[in-house]
Tab-separated table of C-alpha atoms in Angstrom:
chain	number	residue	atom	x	y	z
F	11	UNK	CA	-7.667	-7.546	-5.970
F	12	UNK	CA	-7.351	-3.779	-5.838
F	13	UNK	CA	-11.272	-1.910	-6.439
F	14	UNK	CA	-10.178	0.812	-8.721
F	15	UNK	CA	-6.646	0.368	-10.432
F	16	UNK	CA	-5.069	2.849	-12.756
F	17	UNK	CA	-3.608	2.498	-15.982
F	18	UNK	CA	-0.582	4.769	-16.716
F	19	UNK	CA	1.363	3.068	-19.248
F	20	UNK	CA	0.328	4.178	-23.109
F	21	UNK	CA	0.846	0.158	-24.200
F	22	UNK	CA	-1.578	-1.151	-20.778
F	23	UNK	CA	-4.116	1.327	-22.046
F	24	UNK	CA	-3.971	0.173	-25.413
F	25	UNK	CA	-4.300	-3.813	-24.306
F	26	UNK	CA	-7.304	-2.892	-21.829
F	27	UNK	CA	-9.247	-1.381	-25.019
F	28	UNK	CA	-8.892	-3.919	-27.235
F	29	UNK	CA	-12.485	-5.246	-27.231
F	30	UNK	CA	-11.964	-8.728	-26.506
F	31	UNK	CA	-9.057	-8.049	-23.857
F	32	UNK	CA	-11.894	-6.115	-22.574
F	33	UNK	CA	-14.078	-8.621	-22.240
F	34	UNK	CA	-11.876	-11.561	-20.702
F	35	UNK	CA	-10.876	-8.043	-17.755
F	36	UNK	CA	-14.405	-7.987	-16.621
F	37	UNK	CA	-14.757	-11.749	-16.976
F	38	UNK	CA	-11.772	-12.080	-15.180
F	39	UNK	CA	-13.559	-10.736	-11.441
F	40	UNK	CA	-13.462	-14.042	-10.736
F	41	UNK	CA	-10.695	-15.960	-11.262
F	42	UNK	CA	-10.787	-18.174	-14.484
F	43	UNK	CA	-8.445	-20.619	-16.238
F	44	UNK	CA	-8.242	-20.183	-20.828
F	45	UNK	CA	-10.258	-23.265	-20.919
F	46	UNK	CA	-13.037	-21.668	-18.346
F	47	UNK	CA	-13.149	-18.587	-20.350
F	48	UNK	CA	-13.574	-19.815	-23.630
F	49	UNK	CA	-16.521	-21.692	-22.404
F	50	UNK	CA	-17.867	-18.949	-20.911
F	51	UNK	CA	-16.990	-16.526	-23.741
F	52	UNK	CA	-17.378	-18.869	-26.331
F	53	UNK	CA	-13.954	-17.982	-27.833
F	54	UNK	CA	-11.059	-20.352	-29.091
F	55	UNK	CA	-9.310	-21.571	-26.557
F	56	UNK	CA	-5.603	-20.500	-27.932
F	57	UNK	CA	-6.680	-17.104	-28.604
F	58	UNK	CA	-8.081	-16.459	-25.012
F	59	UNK	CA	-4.480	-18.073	-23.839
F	60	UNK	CA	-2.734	-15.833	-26.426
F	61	UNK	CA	-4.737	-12.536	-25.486
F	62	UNK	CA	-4.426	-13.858	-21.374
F	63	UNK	CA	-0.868	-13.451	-21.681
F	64	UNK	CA	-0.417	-10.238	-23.070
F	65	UNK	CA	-2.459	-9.140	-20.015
F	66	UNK	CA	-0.909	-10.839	-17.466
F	67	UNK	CA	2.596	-9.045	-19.443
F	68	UNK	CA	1.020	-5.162	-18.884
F	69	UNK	CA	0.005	-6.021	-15.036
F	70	UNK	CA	-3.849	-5.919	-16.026
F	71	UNK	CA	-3.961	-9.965	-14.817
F	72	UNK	CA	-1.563	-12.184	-12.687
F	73	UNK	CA	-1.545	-15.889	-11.850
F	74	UNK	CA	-4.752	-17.011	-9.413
F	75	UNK	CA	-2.773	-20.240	-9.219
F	76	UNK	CA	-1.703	-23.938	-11.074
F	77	UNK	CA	-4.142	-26.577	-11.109
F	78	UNK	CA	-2.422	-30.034	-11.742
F	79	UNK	CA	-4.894	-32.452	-14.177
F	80	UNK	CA	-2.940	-35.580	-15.208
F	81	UNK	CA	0.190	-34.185	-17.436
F	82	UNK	CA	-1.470	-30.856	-17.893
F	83	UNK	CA	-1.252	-27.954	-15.402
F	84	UNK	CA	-3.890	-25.441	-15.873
F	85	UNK	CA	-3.307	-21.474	-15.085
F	86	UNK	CA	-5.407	-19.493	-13.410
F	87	UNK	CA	-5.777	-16.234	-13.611
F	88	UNK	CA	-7.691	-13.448	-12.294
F	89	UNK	CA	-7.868	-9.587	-12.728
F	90	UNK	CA	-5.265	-7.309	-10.750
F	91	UNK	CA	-8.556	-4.974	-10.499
F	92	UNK	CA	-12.259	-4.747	-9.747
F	93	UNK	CA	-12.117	-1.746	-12.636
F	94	UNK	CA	-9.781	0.571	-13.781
F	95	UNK	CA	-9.612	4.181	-15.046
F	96	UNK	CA	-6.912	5.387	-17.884
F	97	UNK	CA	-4.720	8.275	-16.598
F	98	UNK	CA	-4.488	11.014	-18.971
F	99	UNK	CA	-1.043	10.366	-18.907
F	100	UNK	CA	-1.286	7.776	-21.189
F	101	UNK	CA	-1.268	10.695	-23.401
F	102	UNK	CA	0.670	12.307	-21.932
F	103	UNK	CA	1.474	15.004	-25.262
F	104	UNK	CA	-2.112	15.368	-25.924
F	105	UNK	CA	-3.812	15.367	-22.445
F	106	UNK	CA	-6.060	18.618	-21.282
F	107	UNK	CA	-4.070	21.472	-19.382
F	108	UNK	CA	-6.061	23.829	-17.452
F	109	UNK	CA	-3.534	26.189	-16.971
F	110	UNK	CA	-4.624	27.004	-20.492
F	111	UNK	CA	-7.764	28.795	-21.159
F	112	UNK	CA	-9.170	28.595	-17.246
F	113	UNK	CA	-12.651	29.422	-17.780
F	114	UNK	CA	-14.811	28.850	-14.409
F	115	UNK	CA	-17.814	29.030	-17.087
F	116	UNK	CA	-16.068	26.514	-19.369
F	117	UNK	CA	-17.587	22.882	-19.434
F	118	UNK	CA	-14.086	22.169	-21.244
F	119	UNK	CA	-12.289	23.465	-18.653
F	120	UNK	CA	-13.907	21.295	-15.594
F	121	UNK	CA	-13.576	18.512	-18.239
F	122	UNK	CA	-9.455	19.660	-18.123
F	123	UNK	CA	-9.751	19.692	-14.309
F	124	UNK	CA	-11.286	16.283	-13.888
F	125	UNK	CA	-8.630	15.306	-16.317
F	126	UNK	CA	-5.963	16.511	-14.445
F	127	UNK	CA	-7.973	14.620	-10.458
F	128	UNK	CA	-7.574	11.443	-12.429
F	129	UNK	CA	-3.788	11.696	-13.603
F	130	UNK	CA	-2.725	13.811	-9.852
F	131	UNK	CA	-4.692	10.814	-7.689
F	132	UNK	CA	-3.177	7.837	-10.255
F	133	UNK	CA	-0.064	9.020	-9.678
F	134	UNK	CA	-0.885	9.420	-5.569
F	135	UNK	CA	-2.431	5.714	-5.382
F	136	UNK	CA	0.013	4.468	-7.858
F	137	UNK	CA	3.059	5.442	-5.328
F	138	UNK	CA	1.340	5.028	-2.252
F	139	UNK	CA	0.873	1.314	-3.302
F	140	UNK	CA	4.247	0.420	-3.754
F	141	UNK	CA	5.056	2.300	-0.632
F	142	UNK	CA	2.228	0.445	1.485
F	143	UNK	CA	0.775	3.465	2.378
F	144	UNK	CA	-2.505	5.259	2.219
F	145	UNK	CA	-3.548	7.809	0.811
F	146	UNK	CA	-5.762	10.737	2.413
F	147	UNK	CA	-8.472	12.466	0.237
F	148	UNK	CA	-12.162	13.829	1.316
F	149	UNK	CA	-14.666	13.778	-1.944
F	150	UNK	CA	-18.222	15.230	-1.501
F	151	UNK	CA	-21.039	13.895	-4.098
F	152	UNK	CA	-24.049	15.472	-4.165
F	153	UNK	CA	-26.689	16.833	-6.271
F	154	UNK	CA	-29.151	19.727	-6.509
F	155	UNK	CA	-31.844	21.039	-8.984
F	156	UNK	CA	-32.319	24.469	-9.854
F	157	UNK	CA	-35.459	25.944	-10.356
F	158	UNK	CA	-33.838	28.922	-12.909
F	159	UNK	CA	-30.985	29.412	-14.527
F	160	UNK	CA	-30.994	32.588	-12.295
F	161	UNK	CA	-30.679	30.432	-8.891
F	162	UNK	CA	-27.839	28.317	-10.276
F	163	UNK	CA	-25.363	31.386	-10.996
F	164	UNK	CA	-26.465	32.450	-7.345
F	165	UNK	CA	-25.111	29.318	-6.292
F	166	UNK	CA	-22.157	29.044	-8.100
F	167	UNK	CA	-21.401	32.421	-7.156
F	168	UNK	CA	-22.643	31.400	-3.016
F	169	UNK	CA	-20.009	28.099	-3.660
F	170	UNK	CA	-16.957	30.153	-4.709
F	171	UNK	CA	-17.285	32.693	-2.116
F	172	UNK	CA	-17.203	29.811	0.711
F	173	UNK	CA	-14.838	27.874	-0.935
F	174	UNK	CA	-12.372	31.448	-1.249
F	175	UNK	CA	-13.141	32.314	2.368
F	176	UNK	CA	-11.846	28.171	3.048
F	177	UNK	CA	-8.949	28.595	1.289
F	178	UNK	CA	-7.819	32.059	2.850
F	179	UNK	CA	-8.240	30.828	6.476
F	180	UNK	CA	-6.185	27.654	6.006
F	181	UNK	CA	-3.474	28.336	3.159
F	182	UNK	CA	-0.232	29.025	5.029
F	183	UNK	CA	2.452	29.076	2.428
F	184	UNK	CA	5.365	29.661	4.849
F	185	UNK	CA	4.356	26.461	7.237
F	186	UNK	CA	7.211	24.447	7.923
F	187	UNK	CA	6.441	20.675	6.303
F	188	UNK	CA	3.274	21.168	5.094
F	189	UNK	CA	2.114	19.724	2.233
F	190	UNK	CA	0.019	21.328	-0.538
F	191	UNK	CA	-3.234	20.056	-1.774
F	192	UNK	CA	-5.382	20.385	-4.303
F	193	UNK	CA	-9.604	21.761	-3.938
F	194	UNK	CA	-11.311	21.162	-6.870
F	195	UNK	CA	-15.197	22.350	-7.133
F	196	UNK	CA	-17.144	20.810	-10.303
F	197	UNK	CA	-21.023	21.899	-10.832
F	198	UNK	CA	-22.698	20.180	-14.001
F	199	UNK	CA	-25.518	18.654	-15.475
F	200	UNK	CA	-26.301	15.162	-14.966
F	201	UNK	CA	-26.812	13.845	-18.811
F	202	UNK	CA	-30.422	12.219	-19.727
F	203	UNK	CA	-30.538	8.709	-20.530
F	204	UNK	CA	-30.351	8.126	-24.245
F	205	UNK	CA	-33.610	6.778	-24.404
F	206	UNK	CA	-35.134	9.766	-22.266
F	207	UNK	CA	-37.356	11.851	-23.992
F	208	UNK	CA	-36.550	15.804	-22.300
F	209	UNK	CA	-39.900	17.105	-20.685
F	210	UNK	CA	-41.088	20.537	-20.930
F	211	UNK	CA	-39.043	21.433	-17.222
F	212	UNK	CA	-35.492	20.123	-18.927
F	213	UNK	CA	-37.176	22.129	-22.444
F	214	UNK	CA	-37.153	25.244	-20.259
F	215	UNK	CA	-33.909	24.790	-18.492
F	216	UNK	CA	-32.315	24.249	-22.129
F	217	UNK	CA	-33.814	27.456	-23.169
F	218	UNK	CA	-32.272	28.929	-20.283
F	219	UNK	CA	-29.035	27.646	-20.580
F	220	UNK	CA	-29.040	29.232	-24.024
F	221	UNK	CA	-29.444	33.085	-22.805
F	222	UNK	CA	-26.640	32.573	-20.448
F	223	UNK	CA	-23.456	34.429	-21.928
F	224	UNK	CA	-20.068	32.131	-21.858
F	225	UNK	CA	-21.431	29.054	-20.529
F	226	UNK	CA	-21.029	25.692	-22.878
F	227	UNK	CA	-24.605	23.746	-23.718
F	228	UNK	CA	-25.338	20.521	-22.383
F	229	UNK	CA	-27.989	17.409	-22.367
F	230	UNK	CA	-30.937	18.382	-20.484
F	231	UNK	CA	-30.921	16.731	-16.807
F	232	UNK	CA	-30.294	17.635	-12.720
F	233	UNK	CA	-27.273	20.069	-11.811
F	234	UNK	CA	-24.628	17.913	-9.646
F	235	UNK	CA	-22.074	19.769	-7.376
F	236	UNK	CA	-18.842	17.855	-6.244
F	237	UNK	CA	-16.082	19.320	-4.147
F	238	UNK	CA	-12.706	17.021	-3.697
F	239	UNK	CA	-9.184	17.832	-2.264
F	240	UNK	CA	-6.402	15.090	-2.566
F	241	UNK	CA	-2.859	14.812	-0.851
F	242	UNK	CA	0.067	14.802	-2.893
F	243	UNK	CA	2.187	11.440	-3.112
F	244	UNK	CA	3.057	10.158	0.232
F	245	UNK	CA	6.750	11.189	1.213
């Protein structure tokens, strides 16, 4: 069982949302026969089989193995992933292009370039798999909280100097067989929990957020910075 798998096809999305297919995926971590999963869903039996097979069609579940009991043999089944993420190509006519509007200050825009990580390392892990290969990325999580509005433009502005001054001393365009990558650098604010009630800090960082020119609004909470650069699809 893969940890993350990826879901390119516009039909596999489509099964993996339906709420009940949804339900018999996660179930599915451990391997489980119709009969098991109806008991422990407390569905029919013939619609778990029915709903088991058009996963198992779209790759999202595969045969565990056959139990034989008497003159029945009993399928087992188990998910082909621990989770799985939708590429944006799914939608492929619709998805978010940020070659478009690139707007550093844009919440959009980082939305269109996390769009655009997912479908670039689905398509890297989707081809590396069938090749038997790895895949080599670096991701850095982390997260910081601002006292003012004022120190988090001096760090965004900080970030994209290092990050320019990176890119300049390593980009060698002419270098025979190299391979290009991708840097992407993401800064946002973590969203409250629903039931979170915004204290009179997140009240003043709101406030702040609102006198700064070009910059989208969002949920109260702590910045979080992220930097990630991925290899393109194994040769």
């Amino acid at each position: 069982m893969l940890e993350v798998a990826v879901i390119e096809e516009p039909a596999a999305a489509e099964a993996s949302l339906d709420p009940m297919r949804s339900r018999l995926l996660a179930a599915l971590t451990e391997p489980g026969s119709a009969a098991m999963l109806a008991a422990r869903l407390g569905l029919p039996r013939q619609k778990v089989n029915y709903h088991l097979k058009e996963l198992e069609r779209h790759g999202l579940v595969e045969l565990a193995e056959e139990r034989r009991k008497g003159n029945v043999t009993e399928r087992v089944y188990r998910a082909t992933a621990a989770s799985y993420v939708i590429s944006p190509s799914a939608l492929a006519g619709v998805s978010p292009d940020p070659a478009r509007s690139p707007d550093q200050l844009s919440a959009r825009w980082l939305l269109a370039l996390g769009s655009r990580l997912v479908q670039e390392v689905g398509a890297l892990l989707t081809g590396a798999s069938r090749a038997r290969r790895r895949v080599a990325t670096f991701g850095i999580d982390a997260q910081v909280r601002f006292a003012s509005a004022a120190d988090r433009a001096a760090f965004a502005e900080e970030l994209a100097q290092s990050v320019a001054t990176l890119v300049s001393r390593y980009h060698d365009e002419s270098a025979p067989g190299g391979r290009s990558h991708r840097v992407v650098v993401g800064l946002h604010q973590i969203p409250a929990l629903p039931a979170a009630q915004p204290g009179a800090g997140a009240e003043q960082d709101e406030a702040e957020e609102q006198d700064e020119a070009g910059r989208d609004r969002n949920e109260p909470g702590t910045e979080q910075a992220g930097t990630r650069a991925d290899q393109e699809k194994p040769r």
